[in-house]
Amino acid sequence: MIAKMDRPMHSLTSRTRQPRKTPRFGLPNLGVGVGLRTTHYRQILTETPPVDWFEILSENYMYTEGRPLDILDRVASRYPIVMHGVSLSIGSTDPLDWEYLAQLKALRDRVHAVWVSDHLCWTGVAGRNVHDLLPLPYTEETLRHVAERVRQVQDFLEAPLVLENPSTYVEFVESTMTEWEFITALGEQADCGLLLDVNNVYVSAYNHGFDPVTYMAGFPMHRVVQFHVAGHTHHGTHLIDSHIGPVSDPVWQLLASAYSHTAGASVLLEWDAEIPPWPVVHAEALRAHEFILPLPSVAPEASCAS
Amino acid sequence: MTAATASPSLRILQAWMSDAITSPLELEEAIEQSDHAGEVGVGEVSELERVVTAGPRLSAIERLGIYHEGYRHRLIECLLDDYPALCHALGRDRFEEICLQYLQAWPSTARSLNPLGSHIAEFCQERLEALSAFAAALAQLEWSVVEVIHARSDPVLDARCLEYVPPNAWANARPVPISALRILNLTHPAHRYYDGFLAQQEPEIPSPARTIVLTYRNSTGVESLELSSVAERVLRRLIAGSTLGEALAGLDDDDVSRQEVMVAFQSWVARGLFTRLDL
């Protein structure tokens, strides 16, 4: 079941709420998981491989009553499930889509998802969906806008929303703060959880010319519920967050560094294109164990870099 | 619904960026022709850096171009997932060209990509020339496959149950079809081309011939079945809620068609086309 917050609903809407002190918002460390993909359905259902948990792409199971849900029900009966969305569009200036949120919540309850995540981005405007995770200008205006929407979503879900740092290819002139400063402020204003995608940090750092270590040092690690690792594609002039191929060594090193500043958090491998057979993907996910041990000894609050 | 709370600047920036990314034009043209060019202060490409910064190795236009190209690529790949045989029949270049035109006519408004290709068949009917009828038929068939994959999963009537139906109960028996089936009236036997494509053969484009095809999903996957016009009529009546007696009305007891339909009915049950039999 979704972990319910330990405060009554009315406190969730308070502008003066205090940041949670419990690591990961009380959400469990599920271990090392893998993104559930159709190409692996058969093997997962017939062999029940030893995987700590699966992450699903929420929208793949929200607009169907058929085979995808059948499969998901069977997987969810055997493994913990986390839902990862791509269409919440938390940064859009379109109104929040309550019908979408109702379906999201219904799916969460159906599969007893442990938490629900999406991205710090916008995916469309004026009713048109671009189906991409588009970047936001990091301004005070955007911060107020997104924080208010996160609060509304959390009130509706009656649970923390976990937001992922995006991989980006443009930055805006009008931005007045860095991405990590924006995310830190958003975490404080909206009191949400965070999914730290270390591959996205690496990709954006290369594309924009910042130091990923600086990013990590400024990231509010005490809010990290989950990590993502994935492969990327090098185009010389820029990196694309393609989720193709194995995780690069620098990305594993970023995971190791970031993980040591948490109280432990769930780690997930994403592999979304040119997907190899299940044993290859599973073995790549299990490599995470080389980088997240030994368990951290630093208390999460103390490790929160400013 | 909640009213939008952002100030116009963020909204205008998003509207401008969405226009640029989704435009079928080259990005430079899209930027210069945007309805929001004046509002964001980018009347020509040379002014783009007023909004988007250049990166360490790419200019502002090159950086924005990653999203422009990604939009096309992502949505075409999605349509290719749903219409692999149509792509094979048309050729990849022609298919992509049609997809781009389609995306302009039917931009995505849904949160999911699942319904993106739902109007391809009618689009083909309207826009294509030489291949129009066949392409539309093939698109109809491929979309029905998508639909039955996502249709509700129902329990399936066990064929052995039929043995226990008293002979005098058959006329009033009401077989209830599963949700995951579609009956198509096609201008071409597109299912033959589709099956050949799936078998990795090089199927010939079939000659026009009115064809009735049933697409359905059972425990083994999605399958198709050609129907006679009589079988189609009976099955459509059952889908509408008729009893067997009502569905068979108009067919004499000694009519060959009636016997064929009864054999077909048993085959439909064996294929898992019914969820229950109401007596």
Coordinates of N, CA and C in Angstrom, one line a residue, chain B residues 1-133:
Chain B
M1 N -11.9 21.7 -12.7 CA -10.5 22.0 -13.1 C -10.0 23.2 -12.4
T2 N -8.7 23.3 -12.2 CA -8.1 24.4 -11.5 C -7.7 25.4 -12.6
A3 N -7.9 26.7 -12.3 CA -7.5 27.7 -13.2 C -6.0 27.8 -13.3
A4 N -5.5 28.1 -14.5 CA -4.0 28.3 -14.6 C -3.6 29.4 -13.7
T5 N -2.5 29.2 -13.0 CA -2.1 30.2 -12.0 C -0.8 31.0 -12.4
A6 N -0.2 30.5 -13.5 CA 1.1 31.1 -13.8 C 0.9 32.5 -14.5
S7 N 1.8 33.3 -14.4 CA 1.7 34.6 -15.1 C 1.9 34.3 -16.6
P8 N 1.5 35.3 -17.4 CA 1.6 35.1 -18.9 C 3.0 34.7 -19.4
S9 N 4.0 35.1 -18.8 CA 5.3 34.9 -19.4 C 5.7 33.4 -19.5
L10 N 5.4 32.7 -18.4 CA 5.7 31.2 -18.5 C 4.7 30.6 -19.5
R11 N 3.5 31.0 -19.5 CA 2.5 30.4 -20.4 C 2.9 30.7 -21.9
I12 N 3.3 32.0 -22.1 CA 3.7 32.3 -23.5 C 5.0 31.6 -23.9
L13 N 5.9 31.5 -23.0 CA 7.1 30.7 -23.3 C 6.8 29.3 -23.7
Q14 N 5.9 28.7 -22.9 CA 5.5 27.3 -23.2 C 4.8 27.2 -24.6
A15 N 3.9 28.1 -24.8 CA 3.1 28.1 -26.1 C 4.1 28.2 -27.3
W16 N 5.0 29.1 -27.1 CA 6.0 29.4 -28.2 C 6.9 28.1 -28.4
M17 N 7.3 27.6 -27.3 CA 8.2 26.4 -27.4 C 7.4 25.2 -28.0
S18 N 6.2 25.0 -27.6 CA 5.4 23.9 -28.1 C 5.2 24.1 -29.6
D19 N 4.9 25.3 -30.0 CA 4.7 25.6 -31.5 C 6.0 25.2 -32.2
A20 N 7.1 25.6 -31.7 CA 8.4 25.4 -32.4 C 8.7 23.9 -32.5
I21 N 8.5 23.2 -31.4 CA 8.9 21.8 -31.4 C 8.0 21.0 -32.3
T22 N 6.7 21.3 -32.3 CA 5.7 20.4 -33.0 C 5.5 20.8 -34.4
S23 N 6.1 21.9 -34.8 CA 5.8 22.4 -36.2 C 6.4 21.4 -37.3
P24 N 5.6 21.2 -38.4 CA 6.2 20.4 -39.4 C 7.2 21.1 -40.3
L25 N 7.3 22.4 -40.1 CA 8.3 23.2 -40.8 C 9.7 22.9 -40.2
E26 N 10.7 23.3 -41.0 CA 12.1 23.3 -40.4 C 12.1 24.3 -39.2
L27 N 12.9 24.0 -38.3 CA 12.8 24.8 -37.0 C 13.0 26.3 -37.2
E28 N 13.9 26.6 -38.1 CA 14.2 28.1 -38.3 C 12.9 28.8 -38.8
E29 N 12.2 28.1 -39.7 CA 11.0 28.7 -40.2 C 9.9 28.7 -39.1
A30 N 9.9 27.6 -38.4 CA 8.9 27.5 -37.3 C 9.0 28.6 -36.3
I31 N 10.3 29.0 -36.0 CA 10.5 30.0 -35.0 C 10.1 31.4 -35.6
E32 N 10.4 31.6 -36.8 CA 10.1 32.9 -37.4 C 8.6 33.1 -37.7
Q33 N 7.9 32.0 -37.9 CA 6.5 32.1 -38.2 C 5.6 31.8 -37.0
S34 N 6.2 31.7 -35.8 CA 5.4 31.4 -34.6 C 4.4 32.5 -34.3
D35 N 3.2 32.2 -33.9 CA 2.2 33.2 -33.5 C 2.7 33.9 -32.3
H36 N 3.6 33.4 -31.5 CA 4.1 34.0 -30.3 C 5.4 34.7 -30.4
A37 N 5.9 34.8 -31.7 CA 7.2 35.3 -31.9 C 7.4 36.7 -31.2
G38 N 6.4 37.6 -31.5 CA 6.5 38.9 -30.9 C 6.4 38.9 -29.4
E39 N 5.6 38.1 -28.8 CA 5.4 38.0 -27.4 C 6.7 37.6 -26.7
V40 N 7.5 36.7 -27.3 CA 8.7 36.2 -26.6 C 9.9 37.0 -27.1
G41 N 9.7 37.9 -28.1 CA 10.8 38.7 -28.6 C 11.8 38.0 -29.5
V42 N 11.3 37.0 -30.2 CA 12.2 36.2 -31.1 C 11.5 36.3 -32.5
G43 N 11.7 37.4 -33.2 CA 11.1 37.5 -34.5 C 11.9 36.8 -35.6
E44 N 13.2 36.5 -35.3 CA 14.0 35.8 -36.3 C 15.1 35.0 -35.5
V45 N 15.6 34.0 -36.2 CA 16.5 33.0 -35.5 C 17.6 33.7 -34.8
S46 N 18.2 34.8 -35.4 CA 19.3 35.4 -34.7 C 19.0 36.0 -33.4
E47 N 17.7 36.1 -33.1 CA 17.3 36.6 -31.8 C 17.0 35.5 -30.8
L48 N 17.2 34.3 -31.2 CA 16.8 33.2 -30.3 C 17.5 33.2 -28.9
E49 N 18.7 33.7 -29.0 CA 19.5 33.7 -27.7 C 19.0 34.7 -26.7
R50 N 17.9 35.4 -27.1 CA 17.2 36.3 -26.1 C 16.4 35.4 -25.1
V51 N 16.1 34.2 -25.6 CA 15.3 33.3 -24.8 C 16.1 32.0 -24.4
V52 N 16.7 31.4 -25.3 CA 17.4 30.1 -25.1 C 18.9 30.4 -25.1
T53 N 19.7 29.9 -24.2 CA 21.1 30.1 -24.2 C 21.8 29.1 -25.1
A54 N 22.9 29.6 -25.6 CA 23.8 28.6 -26.3 C 24.5 27.7 -25.3
G55 N 24.9 26.6 -25.7 CA 25.6 25.7 -24.8 C 27.1 25.7 -25.1
P56 N 27.9 24.8 -24.4 CA 29.3 24.8 -24.6 C 29.7 24.4 -26.0
R57 N 28.9 23.6 -26.7 CA 29.3 23.1 -28.0 C 28.2 23.3 -29.0
L58 N 27.0 23.7 -28.6 CA 25.9 23.8 -29.6 C 25.3 25.2 -29.4
S59 N 24.8 25.7 -30.6 CA 24.1 27.0 -30.6 C 22.7 26.8 -30.0
A60 N 22.1 28.0 -29.7 CA 20.7 27.9 -29.2 C 19.8 27.1 -30.2
I61 N 19.9 27.4 -31.4 CA 19.0 26.8 -32.4 C 19.3 25.3 -32.5
E62 N 20.6 24.9 -32.4 CA 20.9 23.5 -32.4 C 20.3 22.8 -31.1
R63 N 20.4 23.5 -30.0 CA 19.9 22.9 -28.8 C 18.4 22.7 -28.8
L64 N 17.7 23.7 -29.3 CA 16.2 23.6 -29.5 C 15.9 22.5 -30.5
G65 N 16.7 22.4 -31.5 CA 16.5 21.4 -32.5 C 16.5 19.9 -32.0
I66 N 17.1 19.7 -30.9 CA 17.1 18.4 -30.3 C 15.6 18.0 -29.9
Y67 N 14.9 18.9 -29.4 CA 13.5 18.7 -29.0 C 12.6 18.6 -30.3
H68 N 12.9 19.4 -31.3 CA 12.2 19.4 -32.5 C 12.3 18.1 -33.2
E69 N 13.5 17.6 -33.3 CA 13.8 16.3 -33.9 C 13.2 15.2 -33.1
G70 N 13.4 15.3 -31.8 CA 12.9 14.2 -30.8 C 11.4 14.0 -30.9
Y71 N 10.7 15.2 -31.1 CA 9.2 15.1 -31.2 C 8.8 14.2 -32.4
R72 N 9.4 14.5 -33.5 CA 9.1 13.8 -34.7 C 9.4 12.3 -34.6
H73 N 10.6 12.1 -34.1 CA 11.1 10.7 -34.0 C 10.2 9.9 -33.0
R74 N 9.9 10.5 -31.9 CA 9.2 9.7 -30.9 C 7.8 9.4 -31.3
L75 N 7.1 10.3 -32.0 CA 5.7 10.0 -32.4 C 5.6 9.1 -33.6
I76 N 6.6 9.2 -34.5 CA 6.7 8.3 -35.6 C 6.9 6.9 -35.1
E77 N 7.8 6.7 -34.2 CA 8.1 5.4 -33.6 C 6.9 4.8 -33.0
C78 N 6.1 5.7 -32.3 CA 4.9 5.2 -31.7 C 3.9 4.7 -32.8
L79 N 3.7 5.4 -33.8 CA 2.8 5.0 -34.9 C 3.4 3.7 -35.6
L80 N 4.7 3.6 -35.7 CA 5.3 2.4 -36.3 C 5.0 1.2 -35.4
D81 N 5.0 1.4 -34.1 CA 4.6 0.3 -33.2 C 3.2 -0.3 -33.5
D82 N 2.3 0.7 -33.8 CA 0.9 0.3 -34.1 C 0.7 -0.2 -35.5
Y83 N 1.5 0.3 -36.4 CA 1.2 0.1 -37.8 C 2.5 -0.5 -38.6
P84 N 3.0 -1.6 -38.1 CA 4.2 -2.1 -38.7 C 4.0 -2.6 -40.1
A85 N 2.8 -3.2 -40.4 CA 2.5 -3.8 -41.7 C 2.3 -2.6 -42.7
L86 N 1.6 -1.6 -42.2 CA 1.4 -0.4 -43.1 C 2.7 0.2 -43.5
C87 N 3.6 0.3 -42.6 CA 4.9 0.9 -42.9 C 5.6 0.0 -43.9
H88 N 5.5 -1.3 -43.7 CA 6.1 -2.2 -44.7 C 5.5 -2.1 -46.1
A89 N 4.2 -1.9 -46.1 CA 3.5 -1.8 -47.4 C 3.8 -0.5 -48.1
L90 N 3.9 0.6 -47.3 CA 4.2 1.9 -47.9 C 5.7 2.2 -48.2
G91 N 6.5 1.6 -47.4 CA 7.9 1.9 -47.3 C 8.2 2.9 -46.2
R92 N 9.4 2.9 -45.6 CA 9.6 3.7 -44.4 C 9.5 5.2 -44.7
D93 N 10.1 5.6 -45.9 CA 10.1 7.1 -46.1 C 8.7 7.6 -46.3
R94 N 7.9 6.9 -47.1 CA 6.5 7.3 -47.4 C 5.7 7.3 -46.1
F95 N 5.9 6.2 -45.3 CA 5.2 6.1 -44.0 C 5.5 7.3 -43.1
E96 N 6.8 7.6 -43.0 CA 7.1 8.8 -42.1 C 6.5 10.1 -42.6
E97 N 6.5 10.2 -44.0 CA 6.0 11.4 -44.6 C 4.5 11.5 -44.2
I98 N 3.8 10.4 -44.3 CA 2.4 10.4 -44.0 C 2.2 10.6 -42.5
C99 N 3.0 10.1 -41.7 CA 2.9 10.3 -40.2 C 3.0 11.8 -39.9
L100 N 4.0 12.5 -40.5 CA 4.1 13.9 -40.2 C 2.9 14.7 -40.6
Q101 N 2.3 14.3 -41.8 CA 1.1 15.0 -42.2 C 0.0 14.6 -41.2
Y102 N -0.1 13.4 -40.8 CA -1.1 13.0 -39.9 C -1.0 13.7 -38.6
L103 N 0.2 13.9 -38.1 CA 0.4 14.5 -36.8 C -0.1 16.0 -36.8
Q104 N 0.0 16.6 -38.0 CA -0.5 17.9 -38.1 C -2.0 17.9 -38.1
A105 N -2.6 17.0 -38.8 CA -4.1 16.9 -38.9 C -4.7 16.4 -37.5
W106 N -4.0 15.5 -36.9 CA -4.5 14.9 -35.6 C -3.4 15.0 -34.5
P107 N -3.1 16.2 -34.1 CA -2.1 16.3 -33.0 C -2.5 15.6 -31.8
S108 N -1.6 15.1 -31.0 CA -1.9 14.4 -29.8 C -2.5 15.3 -28.7
T109 N -3.6 15.0 -28.2 CA -4.2 15.7 -27.1 C -4.3 14.9 -25.8
A110 N -3.9 13.6 -25.9 CA -4.1 12.7 -24.8 C -2.8 12.6 -24.0
R111 N -3.0 12.2 -22.7 CA -1.8 12.0 -21.9 C -1.0 10.8 -22.3
S112 N -1.7 9.8 -22.9 CA -1.1 8.6 -23.3 C -0.9 8.6 -24.8
L113 N 0.1 7.8 -25.2 CA 0.3 7.7 -26.7 C -0.6 6.6 -27.3
N114 N -1.3 5.9 -26.4 CA -2.1 4.7 -26.9 C -3.1 5.2 -28.0
P115 N -3.8 6.3 -27.9 CA -4.8 6.6 -28.9 C -4.2 7.4 -30.1
L116 N -2.9 7.6 -30.1 CA -2.3 8.5 -31.1 C -2.7 8.1 -32.5
G117 N -2.7 6.8 -32.8 CA -2.9 6.4 -34.2 C -4.4 6.1 -34.5
S118 N -5.3 6.5 -33.7 CA -6.7 6.0 -33.9 C -7.4 6.5 -35.2
H119 N -6.8 7.6 -35.8 CA -7.5 8.1 -37.0 C -6.7 7.8 -38.3
I120 N -5.7 6.9 -38.2 CA -4.8 6.7 -39.4 C -5.7 6.1 -40.6
A121 N -6.6 5.2 -40.3 CA -7.3 4.6 -41.4 C -8.1 5.7 -42.2
E122 N -8.8 6.6 -41.5 CA -9.6 7.6 -42.2 C -8.6 8.6 -42.9
F123 N -7.5 8.8 -42.2 CA -6.5 9.7 -42.9 C -6.0 9.1 -44.2
C124 N -5.7 7.8 -44.1 CA -5.2 7.1 -45.4 C -6.3 7.2 -46.4
Q125 N -7.5 7.0 -46.0 CA -8.7 7.0 -47.0 C -8.7 8.4 -47.7
E126 N -8.5 9.4 -46.9 CA -8.6 10.8 -47.4 C -7.4 11.2 -48.3
R127 N -6.2 10.8 -47.8 CA -5.0 11.5 -48.3 C -4.2 10.7 -49.3
L128 N -4.2 9.3 -49.2 CA -3.4 8.6 -50.1 C -4.1 8.4 -51.4
E129 N -3.3 8.1 -52.4 CA -3.9 8.0 -53.7 C -3.8 6.5 -54.2
A130 N -2.7 6.1 -54.8 CA -2.7 4.8 -55.4 C -3.0 3.7 -54.4
L131 N -2.5 3.8 -53.2 CA -2.7 2.7 -52.2 C -3.9 3.0 -51.3
S132 N -4.7 4.0 -51.6 CA -5.6 4.5 -50.6 C -6.5 3.4 -50.0
A133 N -7.2 2.6 -50.8 CA -8.2 1.7 -50.2 C -7.5 0.6 -49.5

